[in-house]
PDB file of C-alpha atoms and ligand atoms in Angstrom:
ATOM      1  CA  UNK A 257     127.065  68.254 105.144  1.00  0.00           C
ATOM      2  CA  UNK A 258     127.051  65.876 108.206  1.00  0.00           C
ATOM      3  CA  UNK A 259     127.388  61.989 107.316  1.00  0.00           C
ATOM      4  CA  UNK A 260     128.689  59.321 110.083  1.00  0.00           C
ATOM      5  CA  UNK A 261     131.186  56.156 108.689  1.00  0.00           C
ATOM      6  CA  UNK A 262     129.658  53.210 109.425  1.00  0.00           C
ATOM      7  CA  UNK A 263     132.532  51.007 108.780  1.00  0.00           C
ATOM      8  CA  UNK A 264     134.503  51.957 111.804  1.00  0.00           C
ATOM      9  CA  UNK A 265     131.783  50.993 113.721  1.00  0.00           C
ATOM     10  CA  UNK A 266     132.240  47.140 114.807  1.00  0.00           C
ATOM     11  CA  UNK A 267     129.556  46.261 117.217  1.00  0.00           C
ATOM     12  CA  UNK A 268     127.961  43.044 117.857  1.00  0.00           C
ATOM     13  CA  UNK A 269     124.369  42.303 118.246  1.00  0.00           C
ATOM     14  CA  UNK A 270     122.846  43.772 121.708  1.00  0.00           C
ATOM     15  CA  UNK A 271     125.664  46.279 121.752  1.00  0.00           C
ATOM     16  CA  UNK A 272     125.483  50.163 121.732  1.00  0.00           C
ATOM     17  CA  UNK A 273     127.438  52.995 120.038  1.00  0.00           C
ATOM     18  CA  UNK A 274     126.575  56.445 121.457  1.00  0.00           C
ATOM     19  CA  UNK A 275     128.190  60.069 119.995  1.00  0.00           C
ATOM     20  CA  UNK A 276     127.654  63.446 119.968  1.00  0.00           C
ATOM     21  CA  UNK A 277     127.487  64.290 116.692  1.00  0.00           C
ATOM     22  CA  UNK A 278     127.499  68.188 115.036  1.00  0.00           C
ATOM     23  CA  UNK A 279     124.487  68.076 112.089  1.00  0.00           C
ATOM     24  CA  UNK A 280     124.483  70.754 109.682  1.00  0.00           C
ATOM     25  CA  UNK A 281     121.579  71.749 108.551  1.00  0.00           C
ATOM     26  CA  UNK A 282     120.499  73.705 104.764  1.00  0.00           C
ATOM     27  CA  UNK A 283     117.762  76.318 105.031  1.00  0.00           C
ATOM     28  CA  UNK A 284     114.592  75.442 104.424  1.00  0.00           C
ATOM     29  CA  UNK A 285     111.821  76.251 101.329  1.00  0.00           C
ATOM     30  CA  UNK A 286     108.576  76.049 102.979  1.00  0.00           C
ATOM     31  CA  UNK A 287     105.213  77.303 101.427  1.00  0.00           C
ATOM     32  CA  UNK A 288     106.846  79.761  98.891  1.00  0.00           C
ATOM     33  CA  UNK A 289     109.267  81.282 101.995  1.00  0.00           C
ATOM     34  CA  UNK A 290     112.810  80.349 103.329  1.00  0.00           C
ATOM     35  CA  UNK A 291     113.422  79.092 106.311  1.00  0.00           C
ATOM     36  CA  UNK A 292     117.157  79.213 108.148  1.00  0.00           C
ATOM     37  CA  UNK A 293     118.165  77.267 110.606  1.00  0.00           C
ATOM     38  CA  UNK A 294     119.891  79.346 113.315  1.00  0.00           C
ATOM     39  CA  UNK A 295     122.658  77.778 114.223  1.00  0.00           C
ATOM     40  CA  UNK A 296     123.350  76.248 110.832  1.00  0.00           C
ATOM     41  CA  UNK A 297     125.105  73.610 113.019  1.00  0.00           C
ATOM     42  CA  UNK A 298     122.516  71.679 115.539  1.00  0.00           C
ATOM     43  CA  UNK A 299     124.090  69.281 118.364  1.00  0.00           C
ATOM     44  CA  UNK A 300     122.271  66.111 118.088  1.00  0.00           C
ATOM     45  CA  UNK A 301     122.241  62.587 120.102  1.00  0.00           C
ATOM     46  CA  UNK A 302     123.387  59.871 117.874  1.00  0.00           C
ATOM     47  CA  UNK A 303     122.496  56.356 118.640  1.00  0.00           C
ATOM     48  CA  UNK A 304     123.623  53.212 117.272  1.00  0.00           C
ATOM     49  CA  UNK A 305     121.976  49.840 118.515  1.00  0.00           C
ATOM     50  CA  UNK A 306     123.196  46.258 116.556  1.00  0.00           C
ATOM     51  CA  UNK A 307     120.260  44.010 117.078  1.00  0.00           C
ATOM     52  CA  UNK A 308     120.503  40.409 115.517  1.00  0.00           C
ATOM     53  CA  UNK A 309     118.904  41.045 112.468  1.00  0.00           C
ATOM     54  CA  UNK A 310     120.189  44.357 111.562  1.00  0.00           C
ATOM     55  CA  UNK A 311     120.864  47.947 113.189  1.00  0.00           C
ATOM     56  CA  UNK A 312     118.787  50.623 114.481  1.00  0.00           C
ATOM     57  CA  UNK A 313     119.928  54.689 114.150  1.00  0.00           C
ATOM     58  CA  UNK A 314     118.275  57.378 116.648  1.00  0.00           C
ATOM     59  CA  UNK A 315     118.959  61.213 116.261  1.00  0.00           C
ATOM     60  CA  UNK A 316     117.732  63.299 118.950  1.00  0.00           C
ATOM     61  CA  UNK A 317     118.098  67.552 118.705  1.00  0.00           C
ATOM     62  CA  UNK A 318     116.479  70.441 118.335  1.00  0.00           C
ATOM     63  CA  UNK A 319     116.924  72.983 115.542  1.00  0.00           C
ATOM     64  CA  UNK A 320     115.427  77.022 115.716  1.00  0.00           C
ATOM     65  CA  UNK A 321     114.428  78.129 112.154  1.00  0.00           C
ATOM     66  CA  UNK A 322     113.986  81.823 111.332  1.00  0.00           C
ATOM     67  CA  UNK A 323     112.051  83.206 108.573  1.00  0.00           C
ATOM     68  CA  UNK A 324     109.101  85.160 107.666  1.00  0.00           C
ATOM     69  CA  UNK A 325     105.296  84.740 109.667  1.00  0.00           C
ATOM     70  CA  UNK A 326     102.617  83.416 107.140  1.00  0.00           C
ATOM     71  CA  UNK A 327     100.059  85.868 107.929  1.00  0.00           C
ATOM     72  CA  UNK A 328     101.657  89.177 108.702  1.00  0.00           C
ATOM     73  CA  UNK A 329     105.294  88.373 106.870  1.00  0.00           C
ATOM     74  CA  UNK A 330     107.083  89.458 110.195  1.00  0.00           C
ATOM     75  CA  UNK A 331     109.743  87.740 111.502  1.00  0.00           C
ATOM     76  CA  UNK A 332     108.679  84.224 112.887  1.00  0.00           C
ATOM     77  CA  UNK A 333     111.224  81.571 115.234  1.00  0.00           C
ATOM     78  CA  UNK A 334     110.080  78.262 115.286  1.00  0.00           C
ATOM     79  CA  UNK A 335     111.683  75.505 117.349  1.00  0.00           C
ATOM     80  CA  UNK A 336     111.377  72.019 115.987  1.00  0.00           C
ATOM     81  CA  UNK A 337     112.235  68.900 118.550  1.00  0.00           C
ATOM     82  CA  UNK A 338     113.100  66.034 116.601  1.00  0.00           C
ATOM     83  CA  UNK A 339     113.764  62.465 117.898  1.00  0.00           C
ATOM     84  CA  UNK A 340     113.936  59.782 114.914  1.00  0.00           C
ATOM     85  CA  UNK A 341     114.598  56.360 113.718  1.00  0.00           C
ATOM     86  CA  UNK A 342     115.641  54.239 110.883  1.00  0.00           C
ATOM     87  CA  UNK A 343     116.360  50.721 110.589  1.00  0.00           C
ATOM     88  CA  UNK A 344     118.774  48.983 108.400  1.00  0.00           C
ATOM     89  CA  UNK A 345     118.330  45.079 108.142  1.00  0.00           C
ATOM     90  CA  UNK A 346     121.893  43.346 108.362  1.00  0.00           C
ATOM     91  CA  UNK A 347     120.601  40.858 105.061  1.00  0.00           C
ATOM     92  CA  UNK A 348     118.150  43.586 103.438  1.00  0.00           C
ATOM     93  CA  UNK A 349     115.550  41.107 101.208  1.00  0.00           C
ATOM     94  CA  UNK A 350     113.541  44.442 100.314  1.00  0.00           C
ATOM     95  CA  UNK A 351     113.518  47.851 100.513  1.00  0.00           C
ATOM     96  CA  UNK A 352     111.295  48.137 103.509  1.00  0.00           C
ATOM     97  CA  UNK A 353     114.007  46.675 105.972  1.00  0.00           C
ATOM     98  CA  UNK A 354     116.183  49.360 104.620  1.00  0.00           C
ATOM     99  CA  UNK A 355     117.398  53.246 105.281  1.00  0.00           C
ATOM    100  CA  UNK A 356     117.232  55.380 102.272  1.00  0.00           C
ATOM    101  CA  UNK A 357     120.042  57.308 104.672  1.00  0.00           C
ATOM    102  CA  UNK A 358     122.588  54.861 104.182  1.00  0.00           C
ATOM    103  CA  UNK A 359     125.149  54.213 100.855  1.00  0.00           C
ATOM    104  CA  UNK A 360     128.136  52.759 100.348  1.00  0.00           C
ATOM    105  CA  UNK A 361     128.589  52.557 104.641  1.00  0.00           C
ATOM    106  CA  UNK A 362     128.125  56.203 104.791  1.00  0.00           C
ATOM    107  CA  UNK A 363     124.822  57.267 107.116  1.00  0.00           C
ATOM    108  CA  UNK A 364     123.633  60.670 105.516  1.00  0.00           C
ATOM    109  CA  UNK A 365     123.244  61.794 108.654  1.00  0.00           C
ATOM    110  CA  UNK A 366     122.082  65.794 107.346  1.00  0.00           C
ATOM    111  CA  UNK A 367     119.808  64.448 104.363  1.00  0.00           C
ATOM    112  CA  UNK A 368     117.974  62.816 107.219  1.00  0.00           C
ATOM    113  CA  UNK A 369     117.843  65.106 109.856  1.00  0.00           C
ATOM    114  CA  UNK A 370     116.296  67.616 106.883  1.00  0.00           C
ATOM    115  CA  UNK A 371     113.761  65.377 105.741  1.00  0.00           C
ATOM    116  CA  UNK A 372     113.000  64.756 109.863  1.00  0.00           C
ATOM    117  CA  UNK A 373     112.447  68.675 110.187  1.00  0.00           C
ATOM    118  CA  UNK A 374     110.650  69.048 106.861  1.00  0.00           C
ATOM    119  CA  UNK A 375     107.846  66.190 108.177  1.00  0.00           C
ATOM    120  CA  UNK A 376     107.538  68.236 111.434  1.00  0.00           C
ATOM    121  CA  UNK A 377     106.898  71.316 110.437  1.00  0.00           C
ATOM    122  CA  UNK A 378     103.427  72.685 111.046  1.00  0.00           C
ATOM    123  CA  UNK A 379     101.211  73.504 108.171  1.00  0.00           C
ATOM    124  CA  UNK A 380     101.501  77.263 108.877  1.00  0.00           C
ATOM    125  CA  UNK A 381     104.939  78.971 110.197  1.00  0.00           C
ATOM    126  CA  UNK A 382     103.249  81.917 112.343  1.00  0.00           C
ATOM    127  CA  UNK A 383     104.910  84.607 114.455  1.00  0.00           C
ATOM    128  CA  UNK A 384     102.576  83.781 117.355  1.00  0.00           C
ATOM    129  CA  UNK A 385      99.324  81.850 117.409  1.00  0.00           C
ATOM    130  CA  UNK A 386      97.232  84.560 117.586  1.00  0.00           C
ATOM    131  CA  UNK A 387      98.758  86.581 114.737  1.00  0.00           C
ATOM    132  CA  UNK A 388      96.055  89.098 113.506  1.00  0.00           C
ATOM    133  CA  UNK A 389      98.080  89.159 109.873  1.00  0.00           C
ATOM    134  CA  UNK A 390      98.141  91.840 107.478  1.00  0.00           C
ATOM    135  CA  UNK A 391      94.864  94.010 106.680  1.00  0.00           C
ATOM    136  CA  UNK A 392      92.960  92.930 103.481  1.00  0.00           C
ATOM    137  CA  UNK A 393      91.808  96.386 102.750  1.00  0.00           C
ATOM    138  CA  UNK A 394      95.638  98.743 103.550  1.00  0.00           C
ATOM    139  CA  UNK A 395      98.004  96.211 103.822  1.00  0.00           C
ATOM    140  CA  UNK A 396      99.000  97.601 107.092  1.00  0.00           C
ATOM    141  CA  UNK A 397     100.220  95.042 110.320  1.00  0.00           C
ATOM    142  CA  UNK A 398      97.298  94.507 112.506  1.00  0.00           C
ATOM    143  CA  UNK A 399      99.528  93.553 115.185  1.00  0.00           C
ATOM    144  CA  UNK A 400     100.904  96.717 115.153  1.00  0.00           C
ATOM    145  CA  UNK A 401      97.787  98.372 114.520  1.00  0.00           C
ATOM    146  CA  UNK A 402      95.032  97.169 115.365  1.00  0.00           C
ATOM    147  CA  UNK A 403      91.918  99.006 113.171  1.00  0.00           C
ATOM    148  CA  UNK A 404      89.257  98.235 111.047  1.00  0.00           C
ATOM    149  CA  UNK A 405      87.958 100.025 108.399  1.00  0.00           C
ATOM    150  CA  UNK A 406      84.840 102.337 108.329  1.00  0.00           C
ATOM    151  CA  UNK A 407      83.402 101.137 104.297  1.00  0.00           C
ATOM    152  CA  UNK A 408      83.712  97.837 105.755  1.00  0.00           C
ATOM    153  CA  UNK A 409      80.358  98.727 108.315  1.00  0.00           C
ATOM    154  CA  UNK A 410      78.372 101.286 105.990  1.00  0.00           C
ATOM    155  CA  UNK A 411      74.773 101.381 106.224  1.00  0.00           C
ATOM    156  CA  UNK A 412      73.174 100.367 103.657  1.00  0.00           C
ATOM    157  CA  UNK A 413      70.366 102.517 103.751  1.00  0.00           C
ATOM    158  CA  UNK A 414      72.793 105.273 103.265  1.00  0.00           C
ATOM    159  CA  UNK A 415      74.483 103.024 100.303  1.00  0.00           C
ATOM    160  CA  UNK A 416      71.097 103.868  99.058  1.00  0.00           C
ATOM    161  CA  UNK A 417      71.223 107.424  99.269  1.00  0.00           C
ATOM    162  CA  UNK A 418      74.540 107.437  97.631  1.00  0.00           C
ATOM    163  CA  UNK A 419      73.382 105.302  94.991  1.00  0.00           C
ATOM    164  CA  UNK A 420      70.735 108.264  94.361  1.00  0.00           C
ATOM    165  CA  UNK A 421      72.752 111.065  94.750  1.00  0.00           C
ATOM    166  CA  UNK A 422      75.243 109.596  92.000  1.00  0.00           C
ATOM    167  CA  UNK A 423      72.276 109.372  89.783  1.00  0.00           C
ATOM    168  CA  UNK A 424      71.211 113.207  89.874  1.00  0.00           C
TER     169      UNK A 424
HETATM  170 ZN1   ZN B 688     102.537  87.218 112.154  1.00  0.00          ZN
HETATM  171 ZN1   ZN B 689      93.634  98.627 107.114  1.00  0.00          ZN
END
């Protein structure tokens, strides 16, 4: 997994650190299904800004997750943008002013980047907008082919009949 040495870095406040940085990404476990990220590895922007009072991180990239559609369990490709921030206060009083990212000078730069992807994600994972799903009554892809079924649109006057003519 990706994580970025802070303790080479020696800026001072109001200066910059910029790098190109390779993230690896793990696949993903979203609503019961598994996600991959395709390329495991994503390029992303890494930004480092020293302020006074402590330092800001940005990661900037864009990741293309594979994995099944959540109405019609055909393949699905997603593209998530991400562009994030976290703060870490030089003299952190409480947790707020803090990154969860960062241990020991060592900025977990994958655990973050995951978590970024994970809050983007949109509640359904779909092959296309319009995906017309599986058919409740066959099981059959209605994006393949499109049909409806005939008991679905019976008369009930003639749900009558049969009614009758099962009781003779
Ligand atoms: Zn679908
Ligand atoms: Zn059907």
């Amino acid at each position: 997994m990706t994580s970025f040495s802070l303790r080479q870095l020696k800026l001072r406040p109001g200066e910059e650190y910029r790098d190109e940085l390779e993230v690896e990404l793990p696949a993903f476990a979203f609503g019961g299904q598994r996600y991959v990220p395709v390329p495991e590895k994503v390029p992303a922007e890494f930004v480092v800004n020293r302020a006074t009072t402590g330092t800001v991180f940005s990661l900037a990239f864009q990741v293309r997750l594979h994995g099944p559609c959540y109405r019609c369990l055909g393949d699905a490709v997603l593209d998530v943008p991400i562009r994030v921030r976290e703060y870490q206060a030089s003299a952190p009083e409480d947790e707020e002013m803090t990154t969860p990212y960062v241990a020991a000078d060592l900025l977990d730069v994958s655990a973050w980047a995951r978590d970024a992807v994970v809050l983007a994600l949109p509640d359904k994972i779909l092959c296309r907008p319009d995906c017309a799903g599986l058919c409740p009554v066959c099981g059959k892809n209605l994006n393949d082919e499109p049909h409806e079924h005939e008991e679905e649109h019976v008369d009930p006057r003639w749900a009558a009949l049969e009614a009758l003519k099962d009781q003779l």
